[in-house]
Every structure is written in C-alpha cells, then in structure tokens.
Coordinates of C-alpha atoms and ligand atoms in Angstrom, one line a residue:
X1 CA 0.7 -16.6 -24.1
X2 CA -2.5 -15.9 -25.3
X3 CA -2.4 -12.8 -27.1
X4 CA -5.6 -10.6 -26.1
X5 CA -7.2 -7.4 -28.2
X6 CA -9.1 -5.0 -25.7
X7 CA -11.3 -2.7 -28.1
X8 CA -13.1 0.2 -27.9
X9 CA -12.7 1.6 -24.3
X10 CA -12.3 4.8 -22.5
X11 CA -8.5 5.0 -21.5
X12 CA -7.3 6.2 -18.2
X13 CA -3.4 6.1 -18.3
X14 CA -2.2 6.6 -15.0
X15 CA -0.6 9.6 -15.9
X16 CA -2.7 12.5 -15.3
X17 CA -3.5 12.8 -18.9
X18 CA -7.0 13.5 -20.4
X19 CA -8.8 10.3 -21.2
X20 CA -9.1 8.6 -24.5
X21 CA -12.1 7.3 -26.2
X22 CA -12.2 4.7 -28.4
X23 CA -8.7 3.0 -27.6
X24 CA -7.9 -0.4 -28.3
X25 CA -4.8 -2.5 -26.2
X26 CA -3.1 -5.4 -27.9
X27 CA -1.3 -7.8 -25.4
X28 CA 1.0 -10.0 -26.1
X29 CA 3.4 -12.1 -24.1
X30 CA 2.2 -10.2 -20.9
X31 CA 3.1 -6.8 -22.1
X32 CA 1.0 -4.2 -23.9
X33 CA 2.4 -4.4 -27.2
X34 CA 0.2 -1.7 -29.0
X35 CA -2.5 1.3 -28.1
X36 CA -4.4 2.6 -31.0
X37 CA -7.8 4.3 -31.9
X38 CA -7.5 3.5 -35.7
X39 CA -9.3 0.6 -36.3
X40 CA -7.7 -0.3 -39.9
X41 CA -4.7 -0.8 -37.9
X42 CA -6.6 -3.7 -36.4
X43 CA -4.1 -6.7 -35.6
X44 CA -5.7 -10.5 -35.1
X45 CA -5.7 -11.7 -31.8
X46 CA -6.4 -14.8 -29.6
X47 CA -8.9 -13.2 -27.4
X48 CA -11.1 -10.0 -28.5
X49 CA -12.6 -8.4 -25.8
X50 CA -14.9 -5.7 -26.6
X51 CA -15.0 -2.7 -23.5
X52 CA -17.7 -0.1 -25.4
X53 CA -18.7 1.8 -21.8
X54 CA -15.9 0.6 -19.7
X55 CA -13.0 2.3 -18.3
X56 CA -10.0 0.9 -18.9
X57 CA -6.6 1.9 -16.6
X58 CA -3.4 0.6 -15.4
X59 CA -3.9 -2.0 -12.6
X60 CA -4.7 0.0 -9.1
X61 CA -1.8 -0.4 -6.5
X62 CA -2.1 0.1 -2.6
X63 CA 1.4 1.1 -1.4
X64 CA 0.3 0.7 2.6
X65 CA -1.8 -2.7 3.2
X66 CA -1.7 -4.9 6.0
X67 CA -3.1 -8.3 4.8
X68 CA -1.4 -10.0 7.4
X69 CA -2.1 -7.7 10.2
X70 CA -5.2 -9.0 11.4
X71 CA -6.0 -7.8 14.9
X72 CA -6.5 -3.9 14.9
X73 CA -4.1 -4.2 17.7
X74 CA -1.5 -6.7 17.2
X75 CA -0.6 -9.7 15.1
X76 CA -0.1 -11.3 18.3
X77 CA -3.2 -10.8 19.7
X78 CA -4.8 -13.3 17.0
X79 CA -3.2 -16.1 18.0
X80 CA -4.6 -17.4 21.7
X81 CA -8.3 -17.3 20.3
X82 CA -7.0 -18.1 16.7
X83 CA -5.3 -20.9 15.3
X84 CA -2.5 -20.4 12.8
X85 CA -4.5 -22.3 9.8
X86 CA -7.6 -20.2 10.4
X87 CA -4.8 -17.2 10.2
X88 CA -3.4 -18.2 7.1
X89 CA -6.7 -18.7 5.5
X90 CA -8.1 -15.4 6.6
X91 CA -5.0 -13.9 5.0
X92 CA -5.5 -15.8 1.8
X93 CA -9.2 -14.4 1.8
X94 CA -7.4 -10.9 2.0
X95 CA -5.1 -11.3 -0.9
X96 CA -7.6 -12.5 -3.4
X97 CA -10.0 -10.1 -2.5
X98 CA -7.4 -7.1 -3.1
X99 CA -6.9 -8.6 -6.9
X100 CA -10.9 -9.3 -7.3
X101 CA -11.0 -5.5 -6.2
X102 CA -8.8 -4.2 -9.2
X103 CA -5.7 -4.4 -7.3
X104 CA -2.8 -5.6 -9.4
X105 CA 0.7 -4.6 -7.5
X106 CA 0.4 -4.0 -2.9
X107 CA 3.3 -3.3 -1.3
X108 CA 2.7 -4.5 2.4
X109 CA 3.8 -1.8 5.2
X110 CA 4.6 -5.3 7.7
X111 CA 3.1 -8.3 9.4
X112 CA 3.0 -10.2 6.3
X113 CA 5.3 -12.5 6.5
X114 CA 6.9 -12.9 2.7
X115 CA 6.0 -16.4 2.4
X116 CA 2.7 -15.4 1.2
X117 CA 4.3 -12.9 -1.7
X118 CA 5.9 -16.0 -2.9
X119 CA 2.9 -18.0 -3.0
X120 CA 1.7 -15.6 -5.1
X121 CA 4.4 -15.3 -7.1
X122 CA 4.0 -19.2 -7.5
X123 CA 0.8 -19.2 -8.2
X124 CA -0.8 -20.9 -5.4
X125 CA -2.8 -17.8 -4.4
X126 CA -4.8 -16.1 -6.9
X127 CA -3.7 -12.3 -5.8
X128 CA -1.6 -9.1 -6.6
X129 CA 2.0 -9.2 -6.9
X130 CA 2.7 -8.4 -3.1
X131 CA 6.2 -6.1 -2.0
X132 CA 6.3 -7.3 1.4
X133 CA 8.1 -5.9 4.4
X134 CA 8.0 -8.7 6.7
X135 CA 7.9 -8.0 10.2
X136 CA 7.6 -4.1 11.7
X137 CA 10.7 -2.8 13.2
X138 CA 9.7 -0.9 16.4
X139 CA 11.5 0.4 19.6
X140 CA 10.5 -1.1 22.6
X141 CA 7.4 1.2 23.7
X142 CA 7.2 2.2 19.9
X143 CA 4.2 2.1 17.4
X144 CA 4.7 -2.0 17.0
X145 CA 5.2 -2.6 20.7
X146 CA 1.3 -3.3 21.3
X147 CA 1.8 -5.6 25.2
X148 CA 0.2 -3.9 27.9
X149 CA 2.2 -2.4 30.5
X150 CA 2.3 -5.8 32.6
X151 CA 3.6 -8.1 30.1
X152 CA 7.0 -8.6 29.0
X153 CA 6.7 -11.3 26.6
X154 CA 8.5 -11.1 23.1
X155 CA 5.6 -10.6 20.2
X156 CA 5.1 -13.6 18.8
X157 CA 7.2 -14.5 15.3
X158 CA 6.7 -17.9 13.5
X159 CA 8.7 -18.1 10.6
X160 CA 6.4 -18.9 7.0
X161 CA 3.6 -17.9 8.4
X162 CA 3.0 -15.1 11.1
X163 CA 5.3 -11.9 10.8
X164 CA 5.1 -10.6 14.4
X165 CA 6.6 -7.4 15.1
X166 CA 10.3 -7.1 16.0
X167 CA 11.2 -5.0 18.6
X168 CA 15.0 -3.9 19.3
X169 CA 17.3 -1.3 20.3
X170 CA 20.5 0.8 18.9
X171 CA 21.9 0.8 15.7
X172 CA 23.0 -2.6 15.6
X173 CA 19.9 -4.3 16.9
X174 CA 18.1 -2.2 14.1
X175 CA 20.6 -3.2 11.7
X176 CA 20.5 -7.2 12.6
X177 CA 16.6 -6.6 12.5
X178 CA 16.4 -4.9 9.3
X179 CA 19.2 -7.8 7.6
X180 CA 16.8 -10.7 9.0
X181 CA 13.7 -9.1 7.3
X182 CA 16.0 -8.4 4.1
X183 CA 17.0 -12.2 4.5
X184 CA 13.1 -13.5 4.9
X185 CA 12.4 -11.9 1.3
X186 CA 11.2 -8.4 2.5
X187 CA 11.3 -5.8 -0.5
X188 CA 12.3 -2.7 1.7
X189 CA 11.9 -2.4 5.2
X190 CA 9.5 -0.6 7.6
X191 CA 10.7 1.2 10.3
X192 CA 8.0 2.9 13.3
X193 CA 9.2 6.5 13.4
X194 CA 6.8 7.7 15.3
X195 CA 4.5 7.4 17.9
X196 CA 0.6 5.8 16.5
X197 CA -3.3 5.6 16.9
X198 CA -3.8 2.3 18.3
X199 CA -0.5 1.3 20.1
X200 CA -1.8 1.6 24.0
X201 CA 1.9 3.1 25.4
X202 CA 3.2 5.9 23.1
X203 CA 2.3 9.3 23.0
X204 CA 1.3 10.4 19.2
X205 CA 4.3 13.3 19.4
X206 CA 6.8 11.0 19.9
X207 CA 9.7 10.2 17.9
X208 CA 11.2 6.6 17.9
X209 CA 13.9 5.7 17.1
X210 CA 17.1 8.1 16.7
X211 CA 18.6 8.8 13.4
X212 CA 21.6 6.2 14.2
X213 CA 19.3 4.0 14.5
X214 CA 17.4 4.5 11.0
X215 CA 20.4 5.1 9.4
X216 CA 21.7 1.7 10.2
X217 CA 18.5 0.3 8.5
X218 CA 18.8 3.1 5.7
X219 CA 22.7 1.6 5.3
X220 CA 21.4 -2.3 5.2
X221 CA 18.7 -1.5 2.7
X222 CA 20.5 0.6 0.5
X223 CA 23.3 -2.1 0.5
X224 CA 20.7 -4.2 -1.9
X225 CA 19.4 -1.6 -3.7
X226 CA 16.4 -1.3 -1.9
X227 CA 14.9 1.8 0.9
X228 CA 13.3 2.4 3.9
X229 CA 9.7 3.2 4.5
X230 CA 8.6 4.5 8.2
X231 CA 5.5 5.3 10.1
X232 CA 5.7 9.1 10.8
X233 CA 2.7 11.1 11.9
X234 CA 4.4 14.2 13.0
X235 CA 7.0 16.8 11.3
X236 CA 9.7 15.8 13.9
X237 CA 9.6 12.3 12.9
X238 CA 10.0 12.9 9.1
X239 CA 12.8 15.1 9.7
X240 CA 14.7 12.5 11.7
X241 CA 13.5 9.9 9.1
X242 CA 14.5 12.3 6.6
X243 CA 18.1 13.0 8.0
X244 CA 18.4 9.1 8.1
X245 CA 17.8 9.3 4.6
X246 CA 14.2 7.6 4.2
X247 CA 12.8 7.1 1.1
X248 CA 9.1 7.0 2.2
X249 CA 7.1 8.8 4.9
X250 CA 4.0 6.8 5.8
X251 CA 0.9 8.9 6.9
X252 CA 2.5 12.1 7.8
X253 CA -0.6 13.2 9.3
X254 CA 0.3 16.1 11.0
X255 CA 2.7 18.3 8.7
X256 CA 4.0 21.5 8.6
X257 CA 5.2 23.7 5.4
X258 CA 9.0 23.3 5.8
X259 CA 8.5 19.9 6.2
X260 CA 6.7 19.7 2.9
X261 CA 9.4 21.1 0.9
X262 CA 12.4 19.4 3.1
X263 CA 10.1 16.0 1.6
X264 CA 9.9 17.9 -2.2
X265 CA 14.1 18.7 -1.7
X266 CA 14.9 15.0 -0.9
X267 CA 12.8 13.8 -3.2
X268 CA 11.1 11.7 -0.8
X269 CA 7.8 10.3 -1.0
X270 CA 4.6 10.4 1.1
X271 CA 1.7 7.8 1.8
X272 CA -0.9 9.8 3.4
X273 CA -3.7 7.3 4.6
X274 CA -6.6 9.2 4.7
X275 CA -9.8 7.0 4.8
X276 CA -8.5 4.6 7.7
X277 CA -8.5 7.5 9.9
X278 CA -12.4 8.3 9.0
X279 CA -13.2 4.8 9.4
X280 CA -12.0 4.3 12.6
X281 CA -13.4 7.5 13.5
X282 CA -16.5 6.6 12.5
X283 CA -16.5 3.0 14.1
X284 CA -14.5 3.7 17.6
X285 CA -16.2 1.8 19.8
X286 CA -16.3 -1.4 17.0
X287 CA -12.5 -1.1 16.7
X288 CA -12.5 -1.1 20.7
X289 CA -10.4 1.6 20.7
X290 CA -8.9 3.0 24.2
X291 CA -9.9 6.3 25.4
X292 CA -6.2 7.0 25.1
X293 CA -6.3 5.7 21.6
X294 CA -9.3 8.0 20.7
X295 CA -7.6 11.2 22.1
X296 CA -4.6 10.5 19.5
X297 CA -7.3 9.7 16.7
X298 CA -8.5 13.2 17.0
X299 CA -5.5 14.8 16.5
X300 CA -4.8 13.2 13.5
X301 CA -8.6 13.3 12.0
X302 CA -8.1 17.1 12.3
X303 CA -4.9 18.1 10.8
X304 CA -4.6 15.1 8.2
X305 CA -6.8 16.6 5.2
X306 CA -4.2 19.9 5.5
X307 CA -1.3 18.1 5.5
X308 CA -2.7 16.4 2.4
X309 CA -4.0 19.7 1.1
X310 CA -0.2 21.4 1.9
X311 CA 1.6 18.6 0.9
X312 CA 0.1 18.2 -2.7
X313 CA 0.4 22.2 -3.1
X314 CA 3.8 21.8 -1.8
X315 CA 4.6 19.3 -4.7
X316 CA 5.1 16.2 -2.6
X317 CA 5.1 12.8 -4.2
X318 CA 1.9 11.4 -2.8
X319 CA 1.5 7.4 -3.1
X320 CA -1.9 6.5 -2.3
X321 CA -2.1 3.6 0.4
X322 CA -5.3 2.0 2.6
X323 CA -3.7 0.8 5.5
X324 CA -6.5 -1.3 6.2
X325 CA -6.2 -3.8 8.7
X326 CA -7.8 -6.7 10.2
X327 CA -9.9 -10.0 9.1
X328 CA -11.9 -9.3 5.8
X329 CA -10.5 -6.2 4.3
X330 CA -12.4 -5.2 1.4
X331 CA -13.5 -2.1 -0.9
X332 CA -9.9 -0.9 -0.8
X333 CA -10.7 1.6 -3.5
X334 CA -12.4 3.7 -0.5
X335 CA -8.6 5.5 0.0
X336 CA -9.1 6.9 -3.4
X337 CA -12.4 8.3 -2.2
X338 CA -11.3 9.7 0.2
X339 CA -8.0 11.0 -1.3
X340 CA -10.4 12.6 -4.2
X341 CA -12.6 14.5 -1.8
X342 CA -9.4 16.5 -1.1
X343 CA -7.4 16.5 -4.6
X344 CA -9.8 15.6 -6.9
X345 CA -10.5 12.1 -8.8
X346 CA -7.5 12.4 -11.2
X347 CA -5.2 12.9 -8.5
X348 CA -6.6 10.2 -6.5
X349 CA -6.2 8.2 -9.7
X350 CA -2.8 9.1 -10.6
X351 CA -1.3 8.2 -6.9
X352 CA -2.9 4.8 -6.7
X353 CA -1.0 4.2 -10.2
X354 CA 1.7 6.3 -12.0
X355 CA 3.4 7.7 -8.6
X356 CA 3.0 4.2 -6.3
X357 CA 5.1 2.4 -9.5
X358 CA 7.6 5.0 -8.9
X359 CA 7.5 4.5 -5.1
X360 CA 7.8 1.0 -5.8
X361 CA 10.9 1.7 -8.2
X362 CA 9.0 -0.6 -10.8
X363 CA 7.8 2.9 -12.8
X364 CA 9.5 0.8 -16.0
X365 CA 7.2 -1.9 -15.3
X366 CA 3.4 -0.9 -14.0
X367 CA 1.4 2.3 -12.9
X368 CA 0.4 3.2 -17.0
X369 CA -0.7 2.0 -19.8
X370 CA 1.6 2.7 -22.1
X371 CA 3.4 0.4 -24.9
X372 CA 6.1 -2.0 -23.4
X373 CA 4.5 -2.1 -19.8
X374 CA 3.4 -5.1 -18.1
X375 CA 0.1 -5.5 -18.8
X376 CA -1.4 -5.1 -15.6
X377 CA -4.8 -3.6 -16.8
X378 CA -8.1 -3.4 -15.4
X379 CA -11.7 -2.5 -17.2
X380 CA -14.2 -1.0 -14.9
X381 CA -18.2 -0.1 -15.5
X382 CA -18.4 3.5 -15.5
X383 CA -16.5 6.8 -15.5
X384 CA -14.4 7.2 -12.2
X385 CA -13.6 10.6 -13.1
X386 CA -17.5 11.5 -12.4
X387 CA -18.2 8.8 -9.7
X388 CA -14.7 8.2 -8.3
X389 CA -16.8 5.6 -6.2
X390 CA -17.2 2.9 -8.8
X391 CA -13.6 1.7 -8.0
X392 CA -15.1 0.7 -4.3
X393 CA -17.1 -2.3 -5.5
X394 CA -15.3 -5.6 -6.8
X395 CA -18.6 -5.9 -8.8
X396 CA -17.6 -2.6 -11.2
X397 CA -14.4 -4.2 -11.8
X398 CA -15.4 -6.4 -14.9
X399 CA -11.9 -7.4 -16.1
X400 CA -8.5 -7.3 -14.1
X401 CA -5.4 -8.7 -16.2
X402 CA -2.1 -9.3 -14.9
X403 CA 1.4 -9.7 -16.5
X404 CA -0.7 -10.2 -19.8
X405 CA -3.0 -12.9 -17.9
X406 CA -6.6 -12.7 -17.7
X407 CA -7.4 -13.5 -13.8
X408 CA -10.7 -11.8 -13.6
X409 CA -13.4 -11.6 -16.5
X410 CA -17.3 -11.2 -15.6
X411 CA -17.8 -9.2 -18.9
Ligands
ZN1 ZN1 0.3 1.1 8.8

C-alpha cells in the first residue's frame, strides 16, 4: 500500500481534546503510523497532501442508519410500485453518499440486508464500512409491524436483497429470529422495545416484547460475542431493555432521571436521534404522516432535547445516530448540528467518532486519530468547532481516507 503524508492540518482527534495546529499524520499499511508537529522529523511518503487551512478528523460514524429502509413507513410498501433493481440502485446511492459525506463506518439499525455490507467489503460498492442488523425484529403489532389493520400478509423479505421486518412472539420465536439475522451476517441484533412515531397501530408509550423475549435475543447475541440494540422511546421500555441486558438504547426520547442513572450503572449506551424528529415535524405533510403519528411525534419532539441534556448531565455515553430513512439520504451531518445545539460542538463530534467507536466495540481500531489505529480520516474545509454546519455539505469534505486508502480527494 502507498504511504500517505497528510501535512499542516488542524487536528480534532475524536477524544474531546483541544484541536492542535500544524499537525502531520503518516499513513502506512492502512494505519496511522505517526503523528507529529516537528517538521525536522518529516518522513518520506509516496503521496504528500498539504492540509493547510483544513481540519483533519477521524472518519465520521453514524450509529443509527437505515440505508435500506426506503419508504418512511416500511421496506415493504416500496415493493409493489418499485422493482427490486431500482431498490438496489437506490440503496447503493444511499451507501455511496454516506462515504462522500465523510462517514467511514455506519451501523445499520434495521432494514438493510447484510449482503450490501459484504458488497462494500469486497469493493463492489464504494461506501463506508457497514455494521448491519439485517431485519428489524418486532412483536406482532409492534413498531416494525407497518401493516394496516386489515392486512394480515407477512412482511416481504427477499434474502440477499430486501430485509423486511421479522414479526415474532414468544422467547423461542425471538431466539430463532435473532439466530436467523446473525446467520445472515448481522453484526448485532435490532429489536423494537417500544411504540414508535411512524408505525400505524402502536401507542408510543407501549412497551414491546417482554423481558424474557428480549433476554432470548441478548443470550444469542452474547453467545457469538455481540450485543442487542433496542428501539425504546420511553423510560419503562428502556428499563425493560436494561433488565434484559441490552447494551444499546436507541432514541431514549422521553427519559427520567432514575432511568438515565440506570443506563450509566449498566454501562449501556444511548443513541438519541434528534434531527429526524425535527425534520419530520417540519415536513410532516411531505412525509405523509397520519394524525395518529403526528400526535406521537409531538410528544417525542417536546421531550427529546430535555432527555438528551438530562442523559449527558447524568453521564450517559451518548452515541450519534441520524435515523435517516427513505431514498436519497444525504446531509447526515445534520444530526451533529442538532446535537451541538443541545450539548455543544465538541460533544457532538466526540459522540460521532470516539463514543460510537466504543459502542461498536471498535475502539481499538477507529474513532480517534492515534498512532496504530486504522487510518479512517477526513479533511474538512473550515472549522467545525466554530461552525459545525461545515460537516453537513459533502462539498466541504475534501478528503476521505478509509483503511489507509484515499476514497475521495477533491483538494
Ligand atoms: Zn431507526
């Protein structure tokens, strides 16, 4: 592999440390070989890139993507009008856009067949490293049961292409569903633990799956060295998930203090998804939300920033997730902008780099710019600490290096 020397950058390293000016980074064999400011130590390299005026950062990560969930309501509803070839091309476009925007690792929170992650790994798709969950696992009538009341056909699944939801009830069925997703290549298992905004028939406050059902999935995930992530908007749902040993709490939108403390005690993570809620609120008609969904959205929208602030104050490890759905997913960095309005720019950046890396169990490889780590690096025009909005537009992300290979360079 060619060695790359990135010179004269301002470094934000993903740990929360103050930025450093005049930093150079040598990339060798896919890793960060050395980081230095002393020019007299300047090593030889095959390629030298001057990053004067640019900010060098770890590749961004997104812990809650739905690259394959193209309909707001369901991966199933897209099938009658849209053929599977178009579906695949739309998914590939979502994947490619994420990398162009500087995201080098993403965790899919359901709806993407792991085959797409394999296609990235093998070089067929130019995208971020994807940690897929495969299908959503939901109880009947739960958040991933998007059928209307008069439809009892099972959701559509096309192995290798379309990972529609799996609806199951009882610990053994949940166990089998978790095993099935892991067999198909899921990095972790995704469960629906509470009602949700866009689902047609479930109250937001409803808890979904019993602790025993979730425990079965947690057992299976742990048996192969991984974990479960659960969609939970409210405190009772979060507590059920924690009772079952679930490690990654998605949303946590309506959180009380005792529950926040418990997340810390159990060493779990929370991934609030702030921007999507604002966006759905601002464009509810465009997204075709029903009155019922709008009512649920209002509850989440009023509480979510308060819950994020409470979680941060309590010491909860907060990951960063966009929860973007649909076709033409772009401007993923908007989640960092929303997070920054609650917690500040640096906290938003750390959540989307260092903290997410811990959440993914990849802290030894990615998330911070440190000698020996994978060379996942981006260079951005401007200073995200004075204007975090620079991370929103792909045009500002001038350089993307993934595992030591330059995958974008518009310098
Ligand atoms: Zn989601």
